[in-house]
PDB file of C-alpha atoms in Angstrom:
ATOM      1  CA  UNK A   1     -12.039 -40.618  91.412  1.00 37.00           C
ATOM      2  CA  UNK A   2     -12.764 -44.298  91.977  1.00 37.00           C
ATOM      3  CA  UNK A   3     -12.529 -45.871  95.645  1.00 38.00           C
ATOM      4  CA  UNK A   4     -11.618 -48.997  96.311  1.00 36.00           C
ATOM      5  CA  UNK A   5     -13.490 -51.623  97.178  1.00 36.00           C
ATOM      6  CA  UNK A   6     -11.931 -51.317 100.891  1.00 37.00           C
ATOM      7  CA  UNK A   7     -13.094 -47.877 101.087  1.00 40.00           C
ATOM      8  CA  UNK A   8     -16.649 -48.682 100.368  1.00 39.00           C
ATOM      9  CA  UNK A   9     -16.635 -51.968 102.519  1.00 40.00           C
ATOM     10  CA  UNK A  10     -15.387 -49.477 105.077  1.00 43.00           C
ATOM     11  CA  UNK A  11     -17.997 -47.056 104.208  1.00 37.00           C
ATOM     12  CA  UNK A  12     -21.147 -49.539 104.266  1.00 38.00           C
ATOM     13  CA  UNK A  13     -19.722 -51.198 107.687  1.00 41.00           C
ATOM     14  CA  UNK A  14     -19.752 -47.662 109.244  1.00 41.00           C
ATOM     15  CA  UNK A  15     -23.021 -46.748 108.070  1.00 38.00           C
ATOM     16  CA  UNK A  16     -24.594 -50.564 109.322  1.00 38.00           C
ATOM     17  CA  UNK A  17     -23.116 -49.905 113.100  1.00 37.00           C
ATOM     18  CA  UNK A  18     -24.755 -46.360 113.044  1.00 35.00           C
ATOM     19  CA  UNK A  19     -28.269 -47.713 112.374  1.00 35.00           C
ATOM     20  CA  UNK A  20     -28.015 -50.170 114.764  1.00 29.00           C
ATOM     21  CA  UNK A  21     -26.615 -47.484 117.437  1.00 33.00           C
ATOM     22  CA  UNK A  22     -29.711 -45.554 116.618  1.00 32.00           C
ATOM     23  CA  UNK A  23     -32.185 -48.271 117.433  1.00 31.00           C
ATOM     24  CA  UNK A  24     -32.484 -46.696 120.949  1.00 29.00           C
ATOM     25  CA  UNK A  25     -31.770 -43.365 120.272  1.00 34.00           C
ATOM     26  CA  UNK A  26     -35.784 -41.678 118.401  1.00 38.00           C
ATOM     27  CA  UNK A  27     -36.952 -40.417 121.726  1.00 37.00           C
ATOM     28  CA  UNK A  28     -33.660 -38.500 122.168  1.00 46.00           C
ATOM     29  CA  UNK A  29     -34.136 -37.200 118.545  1.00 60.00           C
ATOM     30  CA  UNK A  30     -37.636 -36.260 118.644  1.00 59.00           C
ATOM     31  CA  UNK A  31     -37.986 -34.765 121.869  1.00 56.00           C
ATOM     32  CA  UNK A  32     -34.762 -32.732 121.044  1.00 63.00           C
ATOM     33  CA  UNK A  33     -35.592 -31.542 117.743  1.00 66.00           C
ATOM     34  CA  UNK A  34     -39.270 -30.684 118.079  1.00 57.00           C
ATOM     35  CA  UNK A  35     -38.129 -28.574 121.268  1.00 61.00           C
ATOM     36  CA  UNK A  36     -36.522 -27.163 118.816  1.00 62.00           C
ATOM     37  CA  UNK A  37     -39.109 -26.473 116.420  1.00 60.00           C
ATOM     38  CA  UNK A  38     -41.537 -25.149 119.042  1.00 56.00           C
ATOM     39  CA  UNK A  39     -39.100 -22.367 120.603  1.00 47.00           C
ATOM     40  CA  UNK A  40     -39.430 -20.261 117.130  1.00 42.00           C
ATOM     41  CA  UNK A  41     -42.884 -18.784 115.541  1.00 42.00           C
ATOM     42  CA  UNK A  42     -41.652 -19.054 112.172  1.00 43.00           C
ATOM     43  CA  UNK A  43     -39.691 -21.148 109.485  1.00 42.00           C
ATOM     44  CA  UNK A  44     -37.089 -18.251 108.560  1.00 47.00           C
ATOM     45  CA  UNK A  45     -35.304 -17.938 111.548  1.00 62.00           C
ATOM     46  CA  UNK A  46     -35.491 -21.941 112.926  1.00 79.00           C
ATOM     47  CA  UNK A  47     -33.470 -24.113 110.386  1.00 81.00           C
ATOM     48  CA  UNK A  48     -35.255 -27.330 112.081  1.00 88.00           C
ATOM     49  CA  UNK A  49     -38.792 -25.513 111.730  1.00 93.00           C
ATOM     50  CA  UNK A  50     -40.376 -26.739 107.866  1.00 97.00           C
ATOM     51  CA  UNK A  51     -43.711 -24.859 106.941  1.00 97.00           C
ATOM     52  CA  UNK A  52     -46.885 -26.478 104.894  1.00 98.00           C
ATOM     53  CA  UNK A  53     -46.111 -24.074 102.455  1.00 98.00           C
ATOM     54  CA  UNK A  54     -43.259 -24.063  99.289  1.00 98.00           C
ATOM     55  CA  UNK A  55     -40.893 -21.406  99.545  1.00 97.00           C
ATOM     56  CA  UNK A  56     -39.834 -18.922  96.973  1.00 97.00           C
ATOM     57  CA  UNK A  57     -35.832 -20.526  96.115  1.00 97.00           C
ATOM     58  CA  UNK A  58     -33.338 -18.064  97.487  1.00 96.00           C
ATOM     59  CA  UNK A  59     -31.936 -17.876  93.925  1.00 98.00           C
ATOM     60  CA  UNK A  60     -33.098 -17.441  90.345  1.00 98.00           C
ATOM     61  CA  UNK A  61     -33.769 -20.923  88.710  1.00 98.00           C
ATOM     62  CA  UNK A  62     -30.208 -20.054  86.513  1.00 98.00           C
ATOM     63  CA  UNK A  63     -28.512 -19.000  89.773  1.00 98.00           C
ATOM     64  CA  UNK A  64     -26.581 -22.448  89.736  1.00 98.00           C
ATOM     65  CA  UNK A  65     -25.492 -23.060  86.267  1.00 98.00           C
ATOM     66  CA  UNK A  66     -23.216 -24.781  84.956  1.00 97.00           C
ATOM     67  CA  UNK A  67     -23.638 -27.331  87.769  1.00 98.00           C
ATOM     68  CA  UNK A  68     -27.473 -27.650  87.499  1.00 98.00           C
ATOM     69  CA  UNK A  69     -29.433 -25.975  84.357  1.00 98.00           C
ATOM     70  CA  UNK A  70     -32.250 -23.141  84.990  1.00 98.00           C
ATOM     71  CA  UNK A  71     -34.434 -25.361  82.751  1.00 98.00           C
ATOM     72  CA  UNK A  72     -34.146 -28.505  85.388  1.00 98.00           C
ATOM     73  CA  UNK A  73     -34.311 -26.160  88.639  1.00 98.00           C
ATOM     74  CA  UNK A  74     -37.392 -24.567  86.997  1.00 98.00           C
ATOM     75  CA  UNK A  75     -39.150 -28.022  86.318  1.00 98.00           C
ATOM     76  CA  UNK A  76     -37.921 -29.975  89.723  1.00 98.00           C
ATOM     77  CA  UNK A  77     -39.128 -26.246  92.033  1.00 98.00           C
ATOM     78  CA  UNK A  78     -42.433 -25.495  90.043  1.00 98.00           C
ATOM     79  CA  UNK A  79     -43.379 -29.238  89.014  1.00 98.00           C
ATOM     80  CA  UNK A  80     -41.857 -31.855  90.929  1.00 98.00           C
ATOM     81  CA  UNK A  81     -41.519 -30.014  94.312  1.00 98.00           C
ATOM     82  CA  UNK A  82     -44.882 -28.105  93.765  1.00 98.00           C
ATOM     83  CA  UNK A  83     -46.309 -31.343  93.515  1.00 98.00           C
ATOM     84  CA  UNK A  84     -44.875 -32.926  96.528  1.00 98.00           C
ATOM     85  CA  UNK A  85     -46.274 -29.695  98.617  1.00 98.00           C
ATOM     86  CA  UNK A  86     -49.802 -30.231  97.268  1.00 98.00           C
ATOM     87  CA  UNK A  87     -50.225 -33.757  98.172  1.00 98.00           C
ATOM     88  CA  UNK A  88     -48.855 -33.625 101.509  1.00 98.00           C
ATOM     89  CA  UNK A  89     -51.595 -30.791 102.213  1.00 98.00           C
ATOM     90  CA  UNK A  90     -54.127 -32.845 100.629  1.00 98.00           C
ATOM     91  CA  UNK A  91     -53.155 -35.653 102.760  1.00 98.00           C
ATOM     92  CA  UNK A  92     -52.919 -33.322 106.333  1.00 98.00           C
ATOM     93  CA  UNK A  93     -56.695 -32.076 105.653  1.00 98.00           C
ATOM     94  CA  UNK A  94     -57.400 -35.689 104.858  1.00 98.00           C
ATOM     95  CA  UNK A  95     -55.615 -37.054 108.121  1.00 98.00           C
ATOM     96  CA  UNK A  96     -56.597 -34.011 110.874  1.00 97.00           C
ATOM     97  CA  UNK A  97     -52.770 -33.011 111.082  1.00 97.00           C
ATOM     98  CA  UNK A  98     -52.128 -29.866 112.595  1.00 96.00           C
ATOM     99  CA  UNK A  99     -50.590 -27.736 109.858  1.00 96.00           C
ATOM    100  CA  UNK A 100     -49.498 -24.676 112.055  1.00 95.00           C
ATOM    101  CA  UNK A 101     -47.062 -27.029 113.391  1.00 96.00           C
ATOM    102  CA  UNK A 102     -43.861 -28.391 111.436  1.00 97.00           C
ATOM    103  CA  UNK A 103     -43.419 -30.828 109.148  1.00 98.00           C
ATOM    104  CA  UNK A 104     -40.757 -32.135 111.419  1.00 97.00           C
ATOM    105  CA  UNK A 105     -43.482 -33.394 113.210  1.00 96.00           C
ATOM    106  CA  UNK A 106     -44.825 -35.559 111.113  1.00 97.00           C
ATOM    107  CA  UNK A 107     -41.774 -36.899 110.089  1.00 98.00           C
ATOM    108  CA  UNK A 108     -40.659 -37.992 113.317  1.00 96.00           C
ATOM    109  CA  UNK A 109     -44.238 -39.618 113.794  1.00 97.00           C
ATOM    110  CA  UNK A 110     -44.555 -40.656 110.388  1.00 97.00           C
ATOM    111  CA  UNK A 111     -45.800 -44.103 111.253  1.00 97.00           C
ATOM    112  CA  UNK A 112     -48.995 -42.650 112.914  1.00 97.00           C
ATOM    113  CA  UNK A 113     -49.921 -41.326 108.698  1.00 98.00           C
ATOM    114  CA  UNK A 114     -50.582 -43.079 105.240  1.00 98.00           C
ATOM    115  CA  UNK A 115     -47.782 -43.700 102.800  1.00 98.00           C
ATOM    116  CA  UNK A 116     -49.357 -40.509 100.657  1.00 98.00           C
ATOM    117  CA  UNK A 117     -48.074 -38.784 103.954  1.00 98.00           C
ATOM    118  CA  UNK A 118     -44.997 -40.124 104.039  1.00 98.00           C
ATOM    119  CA  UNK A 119     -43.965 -40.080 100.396  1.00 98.00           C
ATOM    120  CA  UNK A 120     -45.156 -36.180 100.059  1.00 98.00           C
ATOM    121  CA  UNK A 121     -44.121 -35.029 103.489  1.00 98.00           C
ATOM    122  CA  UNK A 122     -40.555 -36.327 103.245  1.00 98.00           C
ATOM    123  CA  UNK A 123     -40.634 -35.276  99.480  1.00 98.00           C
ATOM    124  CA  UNK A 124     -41.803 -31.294 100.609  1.00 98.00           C
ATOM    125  CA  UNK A 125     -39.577 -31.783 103.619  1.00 98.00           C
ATOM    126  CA  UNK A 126     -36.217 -33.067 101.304  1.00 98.00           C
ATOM    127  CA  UNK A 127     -36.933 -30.256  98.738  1.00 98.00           C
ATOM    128  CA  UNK A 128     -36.978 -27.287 100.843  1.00 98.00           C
ATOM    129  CA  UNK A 129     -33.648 -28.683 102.587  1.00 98.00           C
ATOM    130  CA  UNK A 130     -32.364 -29.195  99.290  1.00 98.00           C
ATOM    131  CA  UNK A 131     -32.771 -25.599  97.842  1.00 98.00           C
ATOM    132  CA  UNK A 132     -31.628 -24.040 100.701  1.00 97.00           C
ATOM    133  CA  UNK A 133     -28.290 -25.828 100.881  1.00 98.00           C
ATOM    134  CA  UNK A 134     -27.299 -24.674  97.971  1.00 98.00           C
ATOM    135  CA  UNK A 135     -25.833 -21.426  96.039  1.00 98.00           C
ATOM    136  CA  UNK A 136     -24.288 -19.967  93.150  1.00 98.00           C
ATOM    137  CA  UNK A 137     -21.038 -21.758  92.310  1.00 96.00           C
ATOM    138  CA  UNK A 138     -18.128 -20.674  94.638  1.00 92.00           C
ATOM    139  CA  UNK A 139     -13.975 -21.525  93.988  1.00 87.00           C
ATOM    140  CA  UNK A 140     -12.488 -24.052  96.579  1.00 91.00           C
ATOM    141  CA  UNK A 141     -16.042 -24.065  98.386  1.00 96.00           C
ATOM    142  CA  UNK A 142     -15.855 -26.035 101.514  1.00 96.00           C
ATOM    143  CA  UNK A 143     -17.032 -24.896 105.104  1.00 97.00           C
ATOM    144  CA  UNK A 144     -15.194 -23.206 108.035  1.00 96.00           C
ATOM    145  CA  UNK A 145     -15.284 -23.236 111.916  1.00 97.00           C
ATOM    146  CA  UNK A 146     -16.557 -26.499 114.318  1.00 97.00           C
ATOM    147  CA  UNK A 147     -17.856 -27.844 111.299  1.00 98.00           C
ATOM    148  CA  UNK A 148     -14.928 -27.820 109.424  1.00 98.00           C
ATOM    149  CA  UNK A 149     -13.229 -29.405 112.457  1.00 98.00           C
ATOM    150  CA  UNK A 150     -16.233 -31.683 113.331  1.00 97.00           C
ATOM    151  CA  UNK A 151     -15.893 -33.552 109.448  1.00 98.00           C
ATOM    152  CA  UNK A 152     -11.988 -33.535 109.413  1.00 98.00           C
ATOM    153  CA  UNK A 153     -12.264 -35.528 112.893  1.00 97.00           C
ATOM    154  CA  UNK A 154     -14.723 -37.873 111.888  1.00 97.00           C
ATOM    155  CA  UNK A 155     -13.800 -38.485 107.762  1.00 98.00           C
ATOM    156  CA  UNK A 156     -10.356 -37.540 108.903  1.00 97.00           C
ATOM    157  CA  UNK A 157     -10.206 -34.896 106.077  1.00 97.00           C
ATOM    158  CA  UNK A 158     -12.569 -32.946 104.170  1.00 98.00           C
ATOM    159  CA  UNK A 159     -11.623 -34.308 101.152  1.00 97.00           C
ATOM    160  CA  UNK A 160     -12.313 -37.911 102.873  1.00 98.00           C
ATOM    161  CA  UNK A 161     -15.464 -36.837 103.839  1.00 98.00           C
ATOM    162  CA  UNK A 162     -16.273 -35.886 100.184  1.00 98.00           C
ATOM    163  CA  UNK A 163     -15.362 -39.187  99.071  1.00 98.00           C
ATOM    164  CA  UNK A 164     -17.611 -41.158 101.423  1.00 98.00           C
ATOM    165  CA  UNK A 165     -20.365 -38.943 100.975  1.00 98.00           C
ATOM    166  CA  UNK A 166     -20.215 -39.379  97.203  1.00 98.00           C
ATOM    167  CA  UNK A 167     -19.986 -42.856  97.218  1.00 98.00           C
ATOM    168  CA  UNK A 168     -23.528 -42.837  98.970  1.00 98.00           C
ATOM    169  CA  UNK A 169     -24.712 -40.529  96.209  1.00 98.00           C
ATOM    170  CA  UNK A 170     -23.540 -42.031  93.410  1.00 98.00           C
ATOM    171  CA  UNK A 171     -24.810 -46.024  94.821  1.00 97.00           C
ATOM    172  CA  UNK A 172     -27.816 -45.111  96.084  1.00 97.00           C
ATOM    173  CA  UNK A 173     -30.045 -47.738  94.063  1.00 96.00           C
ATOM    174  CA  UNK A 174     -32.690 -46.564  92.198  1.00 96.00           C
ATOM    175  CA  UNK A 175     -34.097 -43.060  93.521  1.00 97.00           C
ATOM    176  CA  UNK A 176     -33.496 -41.431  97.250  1.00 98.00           C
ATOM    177  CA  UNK A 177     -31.001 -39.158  98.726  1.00 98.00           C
ATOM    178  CA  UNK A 178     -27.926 -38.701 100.209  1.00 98.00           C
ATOM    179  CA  UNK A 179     -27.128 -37.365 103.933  1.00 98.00           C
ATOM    180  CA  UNK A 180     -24.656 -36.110 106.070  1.00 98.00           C
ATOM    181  CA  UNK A 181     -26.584 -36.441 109.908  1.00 97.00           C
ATOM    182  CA  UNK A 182     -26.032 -35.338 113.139  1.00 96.00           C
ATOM    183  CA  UNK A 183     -26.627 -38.538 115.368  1.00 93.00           C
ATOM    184  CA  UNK A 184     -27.818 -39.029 119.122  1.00 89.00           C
ATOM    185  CA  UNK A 185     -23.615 -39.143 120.248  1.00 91.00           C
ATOM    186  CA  UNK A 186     -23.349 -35.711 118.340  1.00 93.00           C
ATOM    187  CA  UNK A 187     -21.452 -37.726 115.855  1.00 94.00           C
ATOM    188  CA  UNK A 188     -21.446 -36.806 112.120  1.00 97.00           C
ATOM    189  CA  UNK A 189     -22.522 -40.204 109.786  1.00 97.00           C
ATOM    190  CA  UNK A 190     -23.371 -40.174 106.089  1.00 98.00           C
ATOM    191  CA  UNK A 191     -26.070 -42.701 104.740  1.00 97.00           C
ATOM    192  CA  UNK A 192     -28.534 -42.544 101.718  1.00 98.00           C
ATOM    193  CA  UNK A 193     -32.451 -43.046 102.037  1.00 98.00           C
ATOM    194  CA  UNK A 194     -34.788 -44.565  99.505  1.00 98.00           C
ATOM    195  CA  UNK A 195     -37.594 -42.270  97.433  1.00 97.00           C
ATOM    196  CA  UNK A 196     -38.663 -38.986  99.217  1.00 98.00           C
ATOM    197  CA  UNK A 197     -37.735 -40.686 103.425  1.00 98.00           C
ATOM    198  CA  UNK A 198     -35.007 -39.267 105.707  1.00 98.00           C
ATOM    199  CA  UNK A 199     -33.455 -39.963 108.328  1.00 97.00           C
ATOM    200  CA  UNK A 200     -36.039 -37.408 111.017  1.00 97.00           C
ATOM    201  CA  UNK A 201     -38.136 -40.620 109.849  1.00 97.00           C
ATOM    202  CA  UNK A 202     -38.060 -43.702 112.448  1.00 96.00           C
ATOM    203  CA  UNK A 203     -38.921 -46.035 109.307  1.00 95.00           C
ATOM    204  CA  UNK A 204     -34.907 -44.833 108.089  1.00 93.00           C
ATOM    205  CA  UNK A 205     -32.389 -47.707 108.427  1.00 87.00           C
ATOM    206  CA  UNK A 206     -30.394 -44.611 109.837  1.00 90.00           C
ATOM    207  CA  UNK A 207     -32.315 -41.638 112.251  1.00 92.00           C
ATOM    208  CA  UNK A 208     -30.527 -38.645 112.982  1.00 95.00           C
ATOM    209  CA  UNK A 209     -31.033 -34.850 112.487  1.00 96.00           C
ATOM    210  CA  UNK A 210     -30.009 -34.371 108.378  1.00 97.00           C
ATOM    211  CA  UNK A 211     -27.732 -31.515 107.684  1.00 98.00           C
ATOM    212  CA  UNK A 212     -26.953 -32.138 104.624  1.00 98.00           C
ATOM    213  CA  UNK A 213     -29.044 -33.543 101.812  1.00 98.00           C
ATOM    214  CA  UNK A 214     -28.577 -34.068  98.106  1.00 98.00           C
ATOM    215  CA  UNK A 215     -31.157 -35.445  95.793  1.00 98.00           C
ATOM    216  CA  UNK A 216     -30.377 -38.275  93.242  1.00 98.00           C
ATOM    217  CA  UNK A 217     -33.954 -38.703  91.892  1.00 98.00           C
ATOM    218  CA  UNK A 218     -33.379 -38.585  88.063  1.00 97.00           C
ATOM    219  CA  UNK A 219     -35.686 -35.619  87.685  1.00 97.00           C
ATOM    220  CA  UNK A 220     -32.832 -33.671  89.656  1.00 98.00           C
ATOM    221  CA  UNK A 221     -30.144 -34.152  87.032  1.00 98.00           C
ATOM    222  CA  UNK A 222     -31.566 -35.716  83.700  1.00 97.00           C
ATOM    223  CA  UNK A 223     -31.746 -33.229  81.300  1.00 97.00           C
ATOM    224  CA  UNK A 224     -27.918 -31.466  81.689  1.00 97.00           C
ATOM    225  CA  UNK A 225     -26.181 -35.116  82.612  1.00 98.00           C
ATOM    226  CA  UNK A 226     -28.795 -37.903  81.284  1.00 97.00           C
ATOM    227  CA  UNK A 227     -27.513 -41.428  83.108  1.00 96.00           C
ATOM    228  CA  UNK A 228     -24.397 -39.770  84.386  1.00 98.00           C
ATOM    229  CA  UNK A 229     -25.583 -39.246  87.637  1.00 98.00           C
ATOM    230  CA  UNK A 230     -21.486 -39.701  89.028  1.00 98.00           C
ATOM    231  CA  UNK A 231     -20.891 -36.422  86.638  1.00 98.00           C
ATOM    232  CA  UNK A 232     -23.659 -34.871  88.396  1.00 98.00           C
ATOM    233  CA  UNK A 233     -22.504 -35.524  91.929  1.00 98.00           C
ATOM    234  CA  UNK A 234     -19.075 -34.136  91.208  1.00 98.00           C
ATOM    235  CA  UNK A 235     -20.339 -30.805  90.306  1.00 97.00           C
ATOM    236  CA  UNK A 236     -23.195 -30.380  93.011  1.00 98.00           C
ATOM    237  CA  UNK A 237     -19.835 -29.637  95.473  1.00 98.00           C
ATOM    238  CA  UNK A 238     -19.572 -26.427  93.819  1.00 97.00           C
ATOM    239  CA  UNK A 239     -22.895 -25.424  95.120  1.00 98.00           C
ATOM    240  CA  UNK A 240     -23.296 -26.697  98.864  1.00 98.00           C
ATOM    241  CA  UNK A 241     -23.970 -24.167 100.989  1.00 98.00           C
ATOM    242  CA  UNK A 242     -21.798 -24.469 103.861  1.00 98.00           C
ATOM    243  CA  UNK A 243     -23.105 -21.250 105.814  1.00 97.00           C
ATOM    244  CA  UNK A 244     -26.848 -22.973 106.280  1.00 97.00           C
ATOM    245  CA  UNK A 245     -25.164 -26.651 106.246  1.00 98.00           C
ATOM    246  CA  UNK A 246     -22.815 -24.585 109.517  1.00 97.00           C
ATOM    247  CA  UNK A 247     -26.315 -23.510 110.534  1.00 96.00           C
ATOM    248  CA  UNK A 248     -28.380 -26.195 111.192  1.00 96.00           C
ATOM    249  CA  UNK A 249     -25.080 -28.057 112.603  1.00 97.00           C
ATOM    250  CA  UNK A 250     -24.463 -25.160 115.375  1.00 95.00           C
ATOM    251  CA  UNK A 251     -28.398 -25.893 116.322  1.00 94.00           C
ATOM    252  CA  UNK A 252     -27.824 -29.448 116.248  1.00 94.00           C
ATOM    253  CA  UNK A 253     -25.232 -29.585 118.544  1.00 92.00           C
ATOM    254  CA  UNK A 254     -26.724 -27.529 121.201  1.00 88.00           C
TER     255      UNK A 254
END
């Protein structure tokens, strides 16, 4: 469905006010979340604690068809994603980073490291968010609980929320992702990022702690939808994983 032009001016206002509201707010993000990540000795049972290493998906690579093709999920987990997870290594020897720590923690310092760091860190970083947010196709799939509540109060509805978050998607220029993010008031915002950055990142127009994230690099999509990346957006809501997505927002909020 097409929004109106109000809708998106509404939309692109809220998302402007946020980043400026977050200007003061990365010490109250970092400290918060790498807490976090240091209370748990391993990746699996911490959803804000990212590992060096690629993880087996949770899923075969046909798990999600029709939505996404086991031929794209194949190239984007073994190629794309591999590749992301190699450099950023390659760039941690190269730079003296600590890798029995999280990523997390480089992306929240990411200025301190090189743009290889940055563009492979945040790519590794996305990816592993990405496959774990999703799942085989489900009827009517939406979540449940505070979270449920949490989006209706903020988008109004669910549906609303859909909308908005879409409309980031589908206009994000070029390559990048789109996010739904936990911010320093405990408010929910969406926003979209450029290439392989998020908003854990302090270069982000927007920081926050992502709980959502959906990838609208052309690699992602291409072969099943070719330039209709709108077509490709649509689907992707039958996938969302809204137990890990209820997850990482119960943490969040704590």
């Amino acid at each position: 469905m097409k929004k109106t032009s109000t809708s998106r001016r509404e939309f692109l206002s809220a998302t402007s006010k946020a980043s400026i509201a977050m200007g003061i707010g990365g010490t109250f993000i970092g400290s918060g979340l790498l807490s976090s990540c240091k209370t748990s000795q391993g990746a699996g049972s911490n959803p804000f604690r990212t590992s060096f290493e690629q993880a087996a998906l949770p899923y075969t690579f046909g798990a999600l068809e029709p939505s996404i093709d086991a031929l794209t999920m194949e190239i984007h987990h073994t190629k794309h994603a591999a590749a992301y997870t190699k450099n950023m290594n390659d760039a941690a020897i190269a730079e003296g980073v600590d890798r029995g720590k999280p990523v997390e923690d480089v992306l929240l310092n990411i200025k301190k490291y090189s743009e290889k760091m940055r563009n492979n860190a945040g790519g590794h970083y996305n990816h592993e968010l990405f496959w774990k947010s999703m799942r085989p196709t489900r009827t009517d799939n939406k979540p449940t609980g505070d979270l449920l509540t949490a989006i209706e109060g903020k988008f109004n509805s669910f549906a609303n929320f859909k909308s908005v978050f879409s409309e980031a998607a589908k206009t994000r220029f070029g390559s990048g992702w789109a996010w739904l993010v936990v911010m320093k008031d405990k408010q929910l915002i969406v926003t979209s990022t450029p290439n392989q950055d998020n908003p854990l990142m302090p270069v982000a127009g927007t920081q926050g702690i992502p709980l959502l994230g959906l990838d609208v690099w052309e690699h992602a999509y291409y072969l099943k939808y070719q330039n209709k990346r709108a077509d490709y957006v649509d689907n992707w809501w039958n996938l969302v994983n809204w137990d890990y997505v209820s997850t990482r927002f119960t943490t969040a909020m704590k």
